[in-house]
Amino acid sequence: MSTRGNDLSGKCGACRRKVSQGTGCEDCGLWFHWECSGTNSDLAILPWYCNSCVQAKVIKKQEETILSLKRELELARTEIDLLKGELNLVDNCPEEFRTVSNSRRKLKKVPSSLDVKLALTNRFEPLAMLGPQTDGDAIDQPVLEAKPKRKILVLGSSHGRGIGQRLQKAMGDAYAVTSIFKPNADLSNVTGDIGKLCKGFSKEDQVVIVGGPGNSLERNLNYQIEKDLSDIAQKTSHTNVRFVGLFWRHDKPWINRCVREINLRLERSLVEVGAAHIDAIDVSSILRSEHTVHGLHLNPRGKDKLTRLIAESIKGRHIPVVMGVQNHFLG
């Protein structure tokens, strides 16, 4: 990726101020300050794309996927119409004429639509619906029961938007993910109904809390997280909880001193309140470039990274902690 030095004369694509040092987007050609791009001169040899171009690529890919699905749907509808036409033709013929000849002129009996329906019904009928075996049955067939899916409940503020769908894809069919997010809600409002929502959960299930403490902190810089954690621990003692730490505030960097303190108190409080079933998820590895332009919320790349951190935490894998360029916001 080409970069320019002190001779830059264009305006930054984010803040619209003159760019003297920075980096350029490979797609649109706009230039950005190093701090506005979320990267630094050490990574100048790597191709870099601005958030607008990244989102445009995602939209284009989604549109291509939609067009492909539409084509497959049209083909499926055409095949269904053909099958319906064949079944209607067979049903309208007398029984003695329900034969067709192949290339060798051998007669074959054509199954009626009733036969086809019975065959399909028997093929997909669950064993549990067939009823109990009688004493005269020669074969004692076991009844197969589907293994229940593990449940994951995602609760959050605006940071939780889109995490549920991504987490369902990352965890697979063995899990059933339910997502509830409340924009601009503090932690007490985010988790107000947590006891009722996870009442039927077990130690095989998970509750993921994404966001809320940041709003509590913004409204009260003297916010104490211990009370909310104690309430969460009491209502979720029968299951597991994954608590996502506070994100860095790139829109209001002066708050990050309090963010660091809350994250430290979060780790300490989980030990003090005896919340062995609650694990904190460190998000300090999420970079400035993985936030939106205004710096408060995560962009699609940031949400993908957060989803990966949550999924790895649930599956019990080790997550390396990367302390990146965000530390300079702490002052």
Coordinates of C-alpha atoms in Angstrom, one line a residue:
M1 CA 0.0 0.0 0.0
S2 CA 1.5 3.4 -1.0
T3 CA 1.7 6.1 1.7
R4 CA 2.6 9.7 1.5
G5 CA 4.8 11.8 3.8
N6 CA 4.7 15.5 4.7
D7 CA 3.7 16.6 1.2
L8 CA 0.0 15.5 1.5
S9 CA -2.4 18.2 0.6
G10 CA -5.8 16.3 0.6
K11 CA -8.4 16.2 3.3
C12 CA -9.0 13.3 5.7
G13 CA -11.9 11.1 4.8
A14 CA -13.0 10.9 8.4
C15 CA -12.4 14.3 10.1
R16 CA -12.1 16.4 6.8
R17 CA -9.0 18.1 8.1
K18 CA -5.8 18.4 6.1
V19 CA -3.7 15.3 6.0
S20 CA 0.1 15.8 6.4
Q21 CA 0.8 12.2 7.4
G22 CA -1.4 9.2 7.1
T23 CA -2.5 6.3 4.9
G24 CA -4.8 5.9 1.9
C25 CA -7.6 3.5 1.1
E26 CA -6.9 1.0 -1.6
D27 CA -10.4 1.2 -3.1
C28 CA -11.7 4.7 -2.9
G29 CA -8.3 6.5 -2.8
L30 CA -9.3 8.8 0.1
W31 CA -6.6 9.6 2.7
F32 CA -6.8 9.4 6.5
H33 CA -4.7 10.5 9.4
W34 CA -3.1 7.6 11.2
E35 CA -5.3 8.1 14.3
C36 CA -8.5 8.3 12.1
S37 CA -7.6 5.1 10.3
G38 CA -7.0 3.2 13.5
T39 CA -3.6 2.0 12.3
N40 CA 0.0 3.3 12.3
S41 CA 3.1 3.7 10.1
D42 CA 4.4 0.3 11.2
L43 CA 1.6 -1.4 9.2
A44 CA 2.0 0.9 6.1
I45 CA 3.2 -2.0 3.9
L46 CA -0.2 -3.8 4.4
P47 CA -3.2 -2.9 2.1
W48 CA -5.7 -0.9 4.1
Y49 CA -9.4 -0.2 3.4
C50 CA -11.6 2.4 5.0
N51 CA -14.9 1.4 6.8
S52 CA -17.1 2.6 3.9
C53 CA -15.3 0.4 1.4
V54 CA -15.3 -2.6 3.8
Q55 CA -19.1 -2.2 4.3
A56 CA -19.6 -1.8 0.6
K57 CA -17.8 -5.1 0.0
V58 CA -20.0 -6.8 2.6
I59 CA -23.2 -5.4 1.0
K60 CA -22.1 -6.5 -2.4
K61 CA -21.4 -10.0 -1.2
Q62 CA -24.7 -10.2 0.6
E63 CA -26.5 -9.0 -2.6
E64 CA -24.7 -11.8 -4.6
T65 CA -25.8 -14.3 -2.0
I66 CA -29.4 -13.1 -2.2
L67 CA -29.4 -13.3 -6.0
S68 CA -28.0 -16.9 -5.9
L69 CA -30.7 -17.9 -3.4
K70 CA -33.4 -16.4 -5.6
R71 CA -32.2 -18.4 -8.6
E72 CA -32.2 -21.6 -6.5
L73 CA -35.7 -20.8 -5.3
E74 CA -37.0 -20.4 -8.8
L75 CA -35.5 -23.7 -9.9
A76 CA -37.0 -25.4 -6.9
R77 CA -40.5 -23.9 -7.7
T78 CA -40.2 -25.1 -11.3
E79 CA -39.4 -28.6 -10.2
I80 CA -42.3 -28.6 -7.8
D81 CA -44.7 -27.5 -10.6
L82 CA -43.4 -30.3 -12.8
L83 CA -43.9 -32.9 -10.1
K84 CA -47.4 -31.6 -9.4
G85 CA -48.2 -31.9 -13.1
E86 CA -47.0 -35.5 -13.3
L87 CA -49.0 -36.5 -10.2
N88 CA -52.2 -34.9 -11.5
L89 CA -51.7 -36.8 -14.8
V90 CA -51.3 -40.1 -13.0
D91 CA -54.3 -39.5 -10.7
N92 CA -56.6 -38.8 -13.7
C93 CA -55.7 -42.0 -15.5
P94 CA -57.7 -45.3 -14.8
E95 CA -55.9 -47.9 -12.7
E96 CA -55.4 -50.3 -15.7
F97 CA -53.7 -47.6 -17.7
R98 CA -51.2 -46.5 -15.1
T99 CA -48.2 -47.9 -16.9
V100 CA -45.3 -46.4 -18.7
S101 CA -42.7 -48.0 -21.0
N102 CA -39.0 -47.4 -20.8
S103 CA -36.5 -47.5 -23.7
R104 CA -36.8 -51.3 -23.8
R105 CA -40.7 -51.2 -23.9
K106 CA -40.9 -52.9 -20.5
L107 CA -44.1 -52.0 -18.6
K108 CA -43.8 -50.6 -15.1
K109 CA -46.5 -49.7 -12.7
V110 CA -46.7 -46.0 -12.1
P111 CA -47.3 -45.2 -8.4
S112 CA -50.3 -43.0 -7.7
S113 CA -50.0 -39.7 -5.7
L114 CA -51.5 -41.6 -2.6
D115 CA -48.6 -44.1 -2.8
V116 CA -46.1 -41.4 -3.1
K117 CA -47.5 -39.5 -0.1
L118 CA -47.6 -42.7 2.0
A119 CA -44.0 -43.5 1.1
L120 CA -42.8 -40.1 2.0
T121 CA -44.8 -40.1 5.2
N122 CA -43.3 -43.4 6.3
R123 CA -39.9 -42.3 5.4
F124 CA -39.8 -39.3 7.6
E125 CA -42.1 -40.4 10.4
P126 CA -40.3 -40.1 13.7
L127 CA -40.0 -43.4 15.7
A128 CA -41.5 -41.8 18.7
M129 CA -44.8 -41.3 16.7
L130 CA -45.1 -45.0 15.8
G131 CA -46.5 -46.0 19.2
P132 CA -45.3 -48.6 21.7
Q133 CA -44.3 -52.2 20.5
T134 CA -46.8 -55.0 21.2
D135 CA -46.0 -58.3 22.7
G136 CA -46.3 -60.0 19.4
D137 CA -43.7 -57.9 17.6
A138 CA -40.7 -59.9 16.6
I139 CA -38.2 -57.0 16.6
D140 CA -37.9 -54.6 19.6
Q141 CA -36.8 -51.4 17.9
P142 CA -35.3 -48.7 20.2
V143 CA -37.0 -45.3 20.2
L144 CA -34.5 -42.6 19.1
E145 CA -34.8 -39.2 20.7
A146 CA -33.0 -36.1 19.5
K147 CA -30.5 -34.6 21.8
P148 CA -31.7 -31.2 23.1
K149 CA -29.8 -28.2 22.0
R150 CA -27.7 -26.2 24.4
K151 CA -29.2 -22.8 25.0
I152 CA -27.4 -19.5 24.8
L153 CA -29.1 -16.2 25.8
V154 CA -27.4 -13.0 24.6
L155 CA -28.4 -9.9 26.6
G156 CA -27.0 -6.5 25.8
S157 CA -27.3 -2.8 25.0
S158 CA -26.6 -1.4 21.5
H159 CA -23.3 -3.4 21.5
G160 CA -25.4 -6.6 21.4
R161 CA -27.0 -5.7 18.0
G162 CA -26.1 -8.5 15.5
I163 CA -24.1 -10.6 17.9
G164 CA -26.9 -13.2 18.3
Q165 CA -27.0 -14.1 14.6
R166 CA -23.2 -14.2 14.3
L167 CA -22.9 -16.4 17.5
Q168 CA -25.5 -18.8 16.2
K169 CA -23.5 -19.3 13.0
A170 CA -20.2 -19.7 14.9
M171 CA -21.6 -22.2 17.5
G172 CA -23.4 -24.5 15.0
D173 CA -26.6 -26.5 15.1
A174 CA -25.8 -28.0 18.6
Y175 CA -26.8 -24.6 20.2
A176 CA -29.9 -22.5 20.1
V177 CA -29.1 -18.8 20.5
T178 CA -31.6 -16.2 21.6
S179 CA -30.7 -12.5 21.5
I180 CA -32.3 -9.5 23.3
F181 CA -30.7 -6.1 23.2
K182 CA -31.9 -2.8 24.6
P183 CA -30.4 0.3 23.0
N184 CA -28.8 2.9 25.3
A185 CA -29.7 0.8 28.4
D186 CA -27.5 0.6 31.5
L187 CA -26.5 -2.7 33.1
S188 CA -29.3 -2.9 35.6
N189 CA -31.9 -2.5 32.7
V190 CA -30.0 -5.0 30.5
T191 CA -30.1 -7.7 33.1
G192 CA -33.4 -6.7 34.9
D193 CA -35.2 -9.9 33.7
I194 CA -32.3 -12.2 33.6
G195 CA -33.7 -14.5 36.3
K196 CA -36.9 -15.1 34.4
L197 CA -35.2 -15.4 31.0
C198 CA -32.8 -18.2 32.1
K199 CA -35.1 -19.9 34.6
G200 CA -35.0 -23.2 32.6
F201 CA -31.3 -23.1 32.0
S202 CA -28.8 -25.7 33.3
K203 CA -25.0 -25.9 33.6
E204 CA -24.9 -26.9 29.9
D205 CA -26.3 -23.5 28.9
Q206 CA -24.9 -20.0 28.7
V207 CA -25.9 -16.4 29.3
V208 CA -23.8 -13.8 27.5
I209 CA -23.9 -10.1 28.6
V210 CA -22.7 -7.6 26.0
G211 CA -22.8 -4.0 27.0
G212 CA -24.6 -2.0 29.7
P213 CA -21.8 -1.1 32.0
G214 CA -20.6 1.5 29.6
N215 CA -23.9 3.4 29.7
S216 CA -23.9 3.1 33.5
L217 CA -20.4 4.6 33.6
E218 CA -21.3 7.4 31.2
R219 CA -24.2 8.5 33.3
N220 CA -22.3 8.3 36.5
L221 CA -18.5 8.4 36.5
N222 CA -18.6 7.1 40.1
Y223 CA -20.5 4.0 39.0
Q224 CA -20.0 0.9 41.2
I225 CA -20.3 -2.4 39.3
E226 CA -20.2 -4.6 42.3
K227 CA -23.9 -4.3 43.2
D228 CA -25.0 -5.2 39.6
L229 CA -22.6 -8.2 39.5
S230 CA -23.8 -9.5 42.9
D231 CA -27.4 -9.4 41.6
I232 CA -26.5 -11.2 38.4
A233 CA -24.5 -13.8 40.3
Q234 CA -27.5 -14.5 42.6
K235 CA -30.0 -14.9 39.7
T236 CA -27.8 -17.1 37.5
S237 CA -26.2 -19.5 40.0
H238 CA -27.8 -22.5 38.2
T239 CA -26.1 -21.8 34.8
N240 CA -23.1 -20.1 33.3
V241 CA -22.5 -16.5 32.4
R242 CA -20.0 -14.8 30.0
F243 CA -19.6 -11.2 30.9
V244 CA -18.0 -9.0 28.1
G245 CA -15.8 -6.3 29.5
L246 CA -16.1 -2.6 28.8
F247 CA -15.0 -1.4 25.4
W248 CA -12.6 1.5 25.0
R249 CA -14.5 4.8 24.3
H250 CA -12.8 6.2 21.1
D251 CA -15.5 8.9 20.9
K252 CA -14.8 10.1 24.5
P253 CA -11.2 9.0 25.3
W254 CA -11.2 10.9 28.6
I255 CA -13.6 8.3 30.0
N256 CA -11.1 5.4 29.4
R257 CA -9.4 5.9 32.7
C258 CA -12.7 4.9 34.3
V259 CA -13.2 2.1 31.8
R260 CA -9.8 0.6 32.8
E261 CA -10.7 0.8 36.5
I262 CA -14.2 -0.8 36.0
N263 CA -12.6 -3.7 34.0
L264 CA -10.1 -4.3 36.8
R265 CA -12.8 -4.1 39.4
L266 CA -14.9 -6.5 37.3
E267 CA -12.2 -9.2 37.6
R268 CA -11.7 -8.6 41.3
S269 CA -15.5 -8.6 42.0
L270 CA -16.1 -11.9 40.4
V271 CA -13.8 -13.5 43.0
E272 CA -15.2 -11.5 45.9
V273 CA -18.8 -12.3 45.3
G274 CA -18.1 -16.0 44.8
A275 CA -19.3 -16.0 41.2
A276 CA -17.4 -19.0 40.0
H277 CA -20.0 -19.5 37.2
I278 CA -19.3 -16.1 35.7
D279 CA -16.3 -15.6 33.4
A280 CA -15.2 -12.2 32.1
I281 CA -14.3 -11.8 28.4
D282 CA -11.3 -9.5 27.8
V283 CA -12.0 -7.2 24.8
S284 CA -8.8 -5.1 25.0
S285 CA -7.6 -6.8 21.7
I286 CA -10.3 -5.1 19.7
L287 CA -8.6 -2.2 17.8
R288 CA -9.7 1.3 16.9
S289 CA -10.1 0.2 13.2
E290 CA -12.7 -2.3 14.4
H291 CA -15.0 0.5 15.7
T292 CA -17.2 2.7 13.6
V293 CA -16.0 6.1 12.5
H294 CA -17.6 7.9 15.5
G295 CA -15.7 5.5 17.8
L296 CA -18.5 4.2 20.1
H297 CA -19.8 1.0 18.5
L298 CA -18.2 -1.9 16.8
N299 CA -18.1 -2.1 13.0
P300 CA -18.8 -5.5 11.2
R301 CA -15.2 -6.5 11.7
G302 CA -15.3 -5.7 15.3
K303 CA -18.5 -7.6 15.8
D304 CA -17.0 -10.6 14.1
K305 CA -14.0 -10.5 16.4
L306 CA -16.2 -10.1 19.5
T307 CA -18.2 -13.1 18.4
R308 CA -15.1 -15.1 18.0
L309 CA -13.9 -14.2 21.5
I310 CA -17.3 -15.2 22.9
A311 CA -17.4 -18.5 21.0
E312 CA -13.9 -19.4 22.1
S313 CA -14.7 -18.6 25.7
I314 CA -17.8 -20.9 25.6
K315 CA -15.8 -23.7 24.0
G316 CA -13.1 -23.4 26.6
R317 CA -10.2 -22.5 24.3
H318 CA -7.3 -20.2 25.3
I319 CA -7.7 -16.7 24.0
P320 CA -4.4 -14.7 23.7
V321 CA -4.7 -11.2 25.1
V322 CA -3.3 -8.6 22.7
M323 CA -2.6 -5.2 24.2
G324 CA -2.6 -3.0 21.1
V325 CA -2.6 0.7 20.2
Q326 CA -5.6 1.3 22.4
N327 CA -3.5 1.8 25.5
H328 CA -2.5 5.2 24.5
F329 CA -6.0 6.4 25.1
L330 CA -5.6 5.7 28.8
G331 CA -3.3 8.7 29.3

